[in-house]
């Protein structure tokens, strides 16, 4: 129409484009970046990625996000029924259960290694249902992300008192620590945190009251001991 000015999205300046992209989810940003070189360059702008939320390990392997120094908050929360299978002790899993865990066995731990290298300004980390991560993964995060203020773990059976023992040593800025439903956390480990970090907000729903992992030989030993006690 005469007098009507047409404008393409790429005609907007960089600040406007960044503002518009901030309202899009990861997939939408990725699809938009595939339309032209200018938007592809915008997709890789670190300041566009201060917050990342993932709802399953499979999302971590997608190429629809950027890890960089701008990342302040990271959440990986998996509530699938498969979480129950992941939390079964490795020696007690059937062949089928092992095969179900195999594709994502190292997915979260490998991702956290990348976070350690690329995201030194991380402030909050939330992990739920990530049964395959262990103490070493979290210790590396505590070492390489010195600005971490909040660490919230839920249903992470691979986490033990070893992580809690280093919290007073490595986490000078940590003010919130949740280890809810982490069955291999004990009262002794929680005591170490309370003594080393008296001002920290510590939450451990059910953790120290749950039955920790035991190897098959330990279970046999316990059964024999209970029989002896009953007989005497």
PDB file of C-alpha atoms in Angstrom:
ATOM      1  CA  UNK A   1       0.000   0.000   0.000  1.00  0.00           C
ATOM      2  CA  UNK A   2       1.229   3.510  -0.770  1.00  0.00           C
ATOM      3  CA  UNK A   3       2.720   5.270   2.202  1.00  0.00           C
ATOM      4  CA  UNK A   4       3.143   2.070   4.242  1.00  0.00           C
ATOM      5  CA  UNK A   5       6.681   1.452   5.418  1.00  0.00           C
ATOM      6  CA  UNK A   6       7.626  -2.208   5.560  1.00  0.00           C
ATOM      7  CA  UNK A   7      10.265  -3.348   7.991  1.00  0.00           C
ATOM      8  CA  UNK A   8      12.021  -6.642   8.539  1.00  0.00           C
ATOM      9  CA  UNK A   9      12.938  -7.909  11.976  1.00  0.00           C
ATOM     10  CA  UNK A  10      16.603  -7.719  11.017  1.00  0.00           C
ATOM     11  CA  UNK A  11      16.208  -3.971  10.470  1.00  0.00           C
ATOM     12  CA  UNK A  12      15.921  -3.523  14.238  1.00  0.00           C
ATOM     13  CA  UNK A  13      19.071  -2.572  16.110  1.00  0.00           C
ATOM     14  CA  UNK A  14      20.926  -5.125  18.230  1.00  0.00           C
ATOM     15  CA  UNK A  15      19.522  -3.898  21.545  1.00  0.00           C
ATOM     16  CA  UNK A  16      15.938  -4.296  20.334  1.00  0.00           C
ATOM     17  CA  UNK A  17      16.639  -7.754  18.948  1.00  0.00           C
ATOM     18  CA  UNK A  18      18.207  -8.884  22.209  1.00  0.00           C
ATOM     19  CA  UNK A  19      15.219  -7.585  24.124  1.00  0.00           C
ATOM     20  CA  UNK A  20      12.795  -9.441  21.858  1.00  0.00           C
ATOM     21  CA  UNK A  21      14.798 -12.677  22.058  1.00  0.00           C
ATOM     22  CA  UNK A  22      14.816 -12.502  25.843  1.00  0.00           C
ATOM     23  CA  UNK A  23      11.096 -13.381  25.772  1.00  0.00           C
ATOM     24  CA  UNK A  24      11.621 -16.522  23.675  1.00  0.00           C
ATOM     25  CA  UNK A  25      12.306 -20.033  24.960  1.00  0.00           C
ATOM     26  CA  UNK A  26      15.391 -22.000  23.948  1.00  0.00           C
ATOM     27  CA  UNK A  27      13.797 -23.749  20.978  1.00  0.00           C
ATOM     28  CA  UNK A  28      12.286 -20.568  19.565  1.00  0.00           C
ATOM     29  CA  UNK A  29      15.618 -18.785  19.768  1.00  0.00           C
ATOM     30  CA  UNK A  30      17.302 -21.654  17.971  1.00  0.00           C
ATOM     31  CA  UNK A  31      14.704 -21.759  15.175  1.00  0.00           C
ATOM     32  CA  UNK A  32      14.968 -18.002  14.736  1.00  0.00           C
ATOM     33  CA  UNK A  33      18.758 -18.182  14.552  1.00  0.00           C
ATOM     34  CA  UNK A  34      18.543 -20.546  11.595  1.00  0.00           C
ATOM     35  CA  UNK A  35      16.854 -17.938   9.398  1.00  0.00           C
ATOM     36  CA  UNK A  36      19.836 -15.659   8.744  1.00  0.00           C
ATOM     37  CA  UNK A  37      23.441 -14.915   9.725  1.00  0.00           C
ATOM     38  CA  UNK A  38      22.539 -11.833  11.763  1.00  0.00           C
ATOM     39  CA  UNK A  39      20.152 -13.760  14.004  1.00  0.00           C
ATOM     40  CA  UNK A  40      22.615 -16.637  14.212  1.00  0.00           C
ATOM     41  CA  UNK A  41      25.192 -14.212  15.596  1.00  0.00           C
ATOM     42  CA  UNK A  42      22.613 -12.868  18.029  1.00  0.00           C
ATOM     43  CA  UNK A  43      21.869 -16.398  19.269  1.00  0.00           C
ATOM     44  CA  UNK A  44      25.503 -16.710  20.418  1.00  0.00           C
ATOM     45  CA  UNK A  45      25.418 -13.502  22.440  1.00  0.00           C
ATOM     46  CA  UNK A  46      26.379 -14.594  26.013  1.00  0.00           C
ATOM     47  CA  UNK A  47      24.284 -11.908  27.719  1.00  0.00           C
ATOM     48  CA  UNK A  48      21.168 -13.557  26.311  1.00  0.00           C
ATOM     49  CA  UNK A  49      21.721 -16.647  28.479  1.00  0.00           C
ATOM     50  CA  UNK A  50      21.740 -15.734  32.210  1.00  0.00           C
ATOM     51  CA  UNK A  51      19.137 -18.407  33.032  1.00  0.00           C
ATOM     52  CA  UNK A  52      18.802 -22.020  31.890  1.00  0.00           C
ATOM     53  CA  UNK A  53      16.104 -24.511  32.901  1.00  0.00           C
ATOM     54  CA  UNK A  54      16.044 -28.133  31.755  1.00  0.00           C
ATOM     55  CA  UNK A  55      13.342 -30.712  32.433  1.00  0.00           C
ATOM     56  CA  UNK A  56      15.245 -33.857  31.428  1.00  0.00           C
ATOM     57  CA  UNK A  57      18.810 -35.022  30.705  1.00  0.00           C
ATOM     58  CA  UNK A  58      17.970 -35.372  27.002  1.00  0.00           C
ATOM     59  CA  UNK A  59      17.544 -31.599  26.767  1.00  0.00           C
ATOM     60  CA  UNK A  60      21.180 -31.120  27.737  1.00  0.00           C
ATOM     61  CA  UNK A  61      22.346 -32.662  24.467  1.00  0.00           C
ATOM     62  CA  UNK A  62      20.368 -30.259  22.305  1.00  0.00           C
ATOM     63  CA  UNK A  63      22.125 -27.338  20.643  1.00  0.00           C
ATOM     64  CA  UNK A  64      19.445 -24.821  21.540  1.00  0.00           C
ATOM     65  CA  UNK A  65      21.344 -22.895  24.229  1.00  0.00           C
ATOM     66  CA  UNK A  66      24.686 -21.243  24.932  1.00  0.00           C
ATOM     67  CA  UNK A  67      26.850 -21.760  28.008  1.00  0.00           C
ATOM     68  CA  UNK A  68      28.879 -18.714  28.962  1.00  0.00           C
ATOM     69  CA  UNK A  69      30.028 -16.367  31.728  1.00  0.00           C
ATOM     70  CA  UNK A  70      26.617 -14.648  31.780  1.00  0.00           C
ATOM     71  CA  UNK A  71      24.924 -17.758  33.209  1.00  0.00           C
ATOM     72  CA  UNK A  72      23.762 -17.014  36.748  1.00  0.00           C
ATOM     73  CA  UNK A  73      21.038 -19.617  37.355  1.00  0.00           C
ATOM     74  CA  UNK A  74      20.909 -23.257  36.251  1.00  0.00           C
ATOM     75  CA  UNK A  75      18.170 -25.792  36.935  1.00  0.00           C
ATOM     76  CA  UNK A  76      18.010 -29.448  35.866  1.00  0.00           C
ATOM     77  CA  UNK A  77      14.844 -30.989  37.278  1.00  0.00           C
ATOM     78  CA  UNK A  78      13.743 -34.402  36.059  1.00  0.00           C
ATOM     79  CA  UNK A  79      10.462 -35.757  37.417  1.00  0.00           C
ATOM     80  CA  UNK A  80       9.951 -38.650  35.004  1.00  0.00           C
ATOM     81  CA  UNK A  81       9.038 -42.124  36.266  1.00  0.00           C
ATOM     82  CA  UNK A  82      12.471 -43.215  35.006  1.00  0.00           C
ATOM     83  CA  UNK A  83      14.036 -41.300  37.882  1.00  0.00           C
ATOM     84  CA  UNK A  84      13.010 -44.203  40.124  1.00  0.00           C
ATOM     85  CA  UNK A  85      15.005 -46.583  37.948  1.00  0.00           C
ATOM     86  CA  UNK A  86      18.039 -44.301  37.964  1.00  0.00           C
ATOM     87  CA  UNK A  87      17.976 -44.221  41.760  1.00  0.00           C
ATOM     88  CA  UNK A  88      18.145 -48.002  42.138  1.00  0.00           C
ATOM     89  CA  UNK A  89      21.566 -49.136  43.383  1.00  0.00           C
ATOM     90  CA  UNK A  90      23.720 -50.036  40.375  1.00  0.00           C
ATOM     91  CA  UNK A  91      24.299 -53.583  41.605  1.00  0.00           C
ATOM     92  CA  UNK A  92      20.561 -54.189  42.087  1.00  0.00           C
ATOM     93  CA  UNK A  93      19.449 -53.107  38.613  1.00  0.00           C
ATOM     94  CA  UNK A  94      18.248 -55.651  36.092  1.00  0.00           C
ATOM     95  CA  UNK A  95      19.758 -55.779  32.617  1.00  0.00           C
ATOM     96  CA  UNK A  96      16.737 -53.896  31.287  1.00  0.00           C
ATOM     97  CA  UNK A  97      17.024 -51.190  33.929  1.00  0.00           C
ATOM     98  CA  UNK A  98      20.739 -50.805  33.237  1.00  0.00           C
ATOM     99  CA  UNK A  99      20.078 -50.434  29.517  1.00  0.00           C
ATOM    100  CA  UNK A 100      17.473 -47.747  30.240  1.00  0.00           C
ATOM    101  CA  UNK A 101      20.000 -45.731  32.245  1.00  0.00           C
ATOM    102  CA  UNK A 102      22.893 -46.253  29.863  1.00  0.00           C
ATOM    103  CA  UNK A 103      21.994 -43.565  27.271  1.00  0.00           C
ATOM    104  CA  UNK A 104      22.037 -40.753  29.870  1.00  0.00           C
ATOM    105  CA  UNK A 105      24.435 -42.203  32.435  1.00  0.00           C
ATOM    106  CA  UNK A 106      27.030 -39.431  32.046  1.00  0.00           C
ATOM    107  CA  UNK A 107      24.877 -36.739  30.443  1.00  0.00           C
ATOM    108  CA  UNK A 108      24.416 -34.526  33.496  1.00  0.00           C
ATOM    109  CA  UNK A 109      27.955 -35.033  34.812  1.00  0.00           C
ATOM    110  CA  UNK A 110      29.455 -34.168  31.403  1.00  0.00           C
ATOM    111  CA  UNK A 111      27.241 -31.081  31.245  1.00  0.00           C
ATOM    112  CA  UNK A 112      28.387 -29.950  34.698  1.00  0.00           C
ATOM    113  CA  UNK A 113      31.993 -30.246  33.537  1.00  0.00           C
ATOM    114  CA  UNK A 114      31.221 -27.771  30.762  1.00  0.00           C
ATOM    115  CA  UNK A 115      29.562 -25.479  33.296  1.00  0.00           C
ATOM    116  CA  UNK A 116      32.741 -25.547  35.408  1.00  0.00           C
ATOM    117  CA  UNK A 117      34.804 -24.426  32.416  1.00  0.00           C
ATOM    118  CA  UNK A 118      32.476 -21.819  30.938  1.00  0.00           C
ATOM    119  CA  UNK A 119      30.277 -20.443  33.734  1.00  0.00           C
ATOM    120  CA  UNK A 120      32.413 -19.039  36.584  1.00  0.00           C
ATOM    121  CA  UNK A 121      29.684 -16.575  37.614  1.00  0.00           C
ATOM    122  CA  UNK A 122      27.023 -19.172  38.401  1.00  0.00           C
ATOM    123  CA  UNK A 123      24.958 -18.088  41.420  1.00  0.00           C
ATOM    124  CA  UNK A 124      22.294 -20.783  41.819  1.00  0.00           C
ATOM    125  CA  UNK A 125      22.278 -24.479  40.916  1.00  0.00           C
ATOM    126  CA  UNK A 126      19.237 -26.736  41.301  1.00  0.00           C
ATOM    127  CA  UNK A 127      19.380 -30.459  40.557  1.00  0.00           C
ATOM    128  CA  UNK A 128      16.431 -32.786  41.039  1.00  0.00           C
ATOM    129  CA  UNK A 129      16.213 -36.445  40.048  1.00  0.00           C
ATOM    130  CA  UNK A 130      19.827 -36.465  38.834  1.00  0.00           C
ATOM    131  CA  UNK A 131      20.771 -39.822  40.338  1.00  0.00           C
ATOM    132  CA  UNK A 132      23.881 -40.339  38.238  1.00  0.00           C
ATOM    133  CA  UNK A 133      25.805 -37.295  39.426  1.00  0.00           C
ATOM    134  CA  UNK A 134      28.309 -37.907  42.208  1.00  0.00           C
ATOM    135  CA  UNK A 135      30.370 -36.045  44.757  1.00  0.00           C
ATOM    136  CA  UNK A 136      33.209 -35.301  42.352  1.00  0.00           C
ATOM    137  CA  UNK A 137      30.849 -33.508  39.970  1.00  0.00           C
ATOM    138  CA  UNK A 138      29.566 -31.204  42.700  1.00  0.00           C
ATOM    139  CA  UNK A 139      32.989 -30.634  44.229  1.00  0.00           C
ATOM    140  CA  UNK A 140      34.225 -29.432  40.844  1.00  0.00           C
ATOM    141  CA  UNK A 141      31.285 -27.026  40.627  1.00  0.00           C
ATOM    142  CA  UNK A 142      32.093 -25.666  44.086  1.00  0.00           C
ATOM    143  CA  UNK A 143      35.731 -25.201  43.061  1.00  0.00           C
ATOM    144  CA  UNK A 144      35.143 -23.504  39.727  1.00  0.00           C
ATOM    145  CA  UNK A 145      32.038 -21.467  40.545  1.00  0.00           C
ATOM    146  CA  UNK A 146      33.201 -19.376  43.512  1.00  0.00           C
ATOM    147  CA  UNK A 147      30.171 -17.086  43.395  1.00  0.00           C
ATOM    148  CA  UNK A 148      27.678 -19.892  44.003  1.00  0.00           C
ATOM    149  CA  UNK A 149      25.134 -18.782  46.579  1.00  0.00           C
ATOM    150  CA  UNK A 150      22.448 -21.456  46.396  1.00  0.00           C
ATOM    151  CA  UNK A 151      22.821 -25.204  45.868  1.00  0.00           C
ATOM    152  CA  UNK A 152      19.574 -27.180  45.927  1.00  0.00           C
ATOM    153  CA  UNK A 153      19.653 -30.956  45.504  1.00  0.00           C
ATOM    154  CA  UNK A 154      16.679 -33.282  45.555  1.00  0.00           C
ATOM    155  CA  UNK A 155      16.528 -37.040  45.040  1.00  0.00           C
ATOM    156  CA  UNK A 156      20.200 -37.219  44.026  1.00  0.00           C
ATOM    157  CA  UNK A 157      21.274 -40.592  45.416  1.00  0.00           C
ATOM    158  CA  UNK A 158      24.874 -40.277  44.208  1.00  0.00           C
ATOM    159  CA  UNK A 159      25.576 -37.402  46.597  1.00  0.00           C
ATOM    160  CA  UNK A 160      27.163 -38.327  49.943  1.00  0.00           C
ATOM    161  CA  UNK A 161      28.744 -36.692  52.977  1.00  0.00           C
ATOM    162  CA  UNK A 162      31.893 -36.170  50.887  1.00  0.00           C
ATOM    163  CA  UNK A 163      30.228 -33.179  49.216  1.00  0.00           C
ATOM    164  CA  UNK A 164      29.051 -31.779  52.538  1.00  0.00           C
ATOM    165  CA  UNK A 165      32.545 -32.079  54.001  1.00  0.00           C
ATOM    166  CA  UNK A 166      34.031 -29.669  51.440  1.00  0.00           C
ATOM    167  CA  UNK A 167      31.240 -27.091  51.587  1.00  0.00           C
ATOM    168  CA  UNK A 168      32.842 -25.150  54.488  1.00  0.00           C
ATOM    169  CA  UNK A 169      36.176 -25.200  52.659  1.00  0.00           C
ATOM    170  CA  UNK A 170      35.108 -24.193  49.145  1.00  0.00           C
ATOM    171  CA  UNK A 171      31.816 -22.336  49.428  1.00  0.00           C
ATOM    172  CA  UNK A 172      32.553 -18.973  50.988  1.00  0.00           C
ATOM    173  CA  UNK A 173      29.434 -17.333  49.503  1.00  0.00           C
ATOM    174  CA  UNK A 174      26.987 -20.217  49.755  1.00  0.00           C
ATOM    175  CA  UNK A 175      24.028 -19.215  51.932  1.00  0.00           C
ATOM    176  CA  UNK A 176      21.455 -21.874  50.944  1.00  0.00           C
ATOM    177  CA  UNK A 177      22.028 -25.625  50.806  1.00  0.00           C
ATOM    178  CA  UNK A 178      19.239 -28.153  50.234  1.00  0.00           C
ATOM    179  CA  UNK A 179      19.886 -31.902  50.169  1.00  0.00           C
ATOM    180  CA  UNK A 180      16.343 -33.214  50.258  1.00  0.00           C
ATOM    181  CA  UNK A 181      15.600 -36.929  49.744  1.00  0.00           C
ATOM    182  CA  UNK A 182      19.300 -37.671  49.141  1.00  0.00           C
ATOM    183  CA  UNK A 183      19.493 -41.062  50.817  1.00  0.00           C
ATOM    184  CA  UNK A 184      23.277 -41.250  51.180  1.00  0.00           C
ATOM    185  CA  UNK A 185      23.471 -38.094  53.277  1.00  0.00           C
ATOM    186  CA  UNK A 186      23.887 -38.769  57.009  1.00  0.00           C
ATOM    187  CA  UNK A 187      23.421 -36.790  60.191  1.00  0.00           C
ATOM    188  CA  UNK A 188      27.200 -36.703  60.555  1.00  0.00           C
ATOM    189  CA  UNK A 189      27.573 -34.949  57.203  1.00  0.00           C
ATOM    190  CA  UNK A 190      24.870 -32.432  58.063  1.00  0.00           C
ATOM    191  CA  UNK A 191      26.628 -31.740  61.352  1.00  0.00           C
ATOM    192  CA  UNK A 192      29.837 -30.879  59.476  1.00  0.00           C
ATOM    193  CA  UNK A 193      28.005 -28.236  57.450  1.00  0.00           C
ATOM    194  CA  UNK A 194      26.299 -26.738  60.503  1.00  0.00           C
ATOM    195  CA  UNK A 195      29.617 -26.465  62.338  1.00  0.00           C
ATOM    196  CA  UNK A 196      31.595 -25.150  59.388  1.00  0.00           C
ATOM    197  CA  UNK A 197      28.881 -22.805  58.075  1.00  0.00           C
ATOM    198  CA  UNK A 198      26.727 -21.766  61.044  1.00  0.00           C
ATOM    199  CA  UNK A 199      24.906 -19.091  59.049  1.00  0.00           C
ATOM    200  CA  UNK A 200      23.895 -21.281  56.123  1.00  0.00           C
ATOM    201  CA  UNK A 201      20.233 -22.121  55.444  1.00  0.00           C
ATOM    202  CA  UNK A 202      20.396 -25.915  55.524  1.00  0.00           C
ATOM    203  CA  UNK A 203      17.477 -28.118  54.517  1.00  0.00           C
ATOM    204  CA  UNK A 204      17.595 -31.930  54.464  1.00  0.00           C
ATOM    205  CA  UNK A 205      14.069 -33.305  54.307  1.00  0.00           C
ATOM    206  CA  UNK A 206      14.127 -37.081  54.919  1.00  0.00           C
ATOM    207  CA  UNK A 207      17.748 -37.444  53.792  1.00  0.00           C
ATOM    208  CA  UNK A 208      19.384 -38.543  57.046  1.00  0.00           C
ATOM    209  CA  UNK A 209      16.385 -40.771  57.836  1.00  0.00           C
ATOM    210  CA  UNK A 210      16.493 -42.764  54.602  1.00  0.00           C
ATOM    211  CA  UNK A 211      18.262 -46.084  54.143  1.00  0.00           C
ATOM    212  CA  UNK A 212      21.602 -45.506  52.475  1.00  0.00           C
ATOM    213  CA  UNK A 213      23.067 -47.688  49.738  1.00  0.00           C
ATOM    214  CA  UNK A 214      24.726 -50.905  50.820  1.00  0.00           C
ATOM    215  CA  UNK A 215      26.673 -53.345  48.716  1.00  0.00           C
ATOM    216  CA  UNK A 216      25.386 -56.944  48.584  1.00  0.00           C
ATOM    217  CA  UNK A 217      28.104 -58.234  50.922  1.00  0.00           C
ATOM    218  CA  UNK A 218      27.185 -55.567  53.488  1.00  0.00           C
ATOM    219  CA  UNK A 219      23.534 -56.611  53.384  1.00  0.00           C
ATOM    220  CA  UNK A 220      24.468 -60.258  53.939  1.00  0.00           C
ATOM    221  CA  UNK A 221      26.626 -59.234  56.897  1.00  0.00           C
ATOM    222  CA  UNK A 222      23.755 -57.241  58.401  1.00  0.00           C
ATOM    223  CA  UNK A 223      21.359 -60.166  57.967  1.00  0.00           C
ATOM    224  CA  UNK A 224      23.765 -62.536  59.710  1.00  0.00           C
ATOM    225  CA  UNK A 225      24.271 -60.079  62.542  1.00  0.00           C
ATOM    226  CA  UNK A 226      20.523 -59.691  63.069  1.00  0.00           C
ATOM    227  CA  UNK A 227      20.103 -63.483  63.169  1.00  0.00           C
ATOM    228  CA  UNK A 228      22.824 -63.785  65.800  1.00  0.00           C
ATOM    229  CA  UNK A 229      21.161 -61.081  67.903  1.00  0.00           C
ATOM    230  CA  UNK A 230      17.804 -62.859  67.669  1.00  0.00           C
ATOM    231  CA  UNK A 231      19.329 -66.213  68.612  1.00  0.00           C
ATOM    232  CA  UNK A 232      21.060 -64.828  71.652  1.00  0.00           C
TER     233      UNK A 232
END
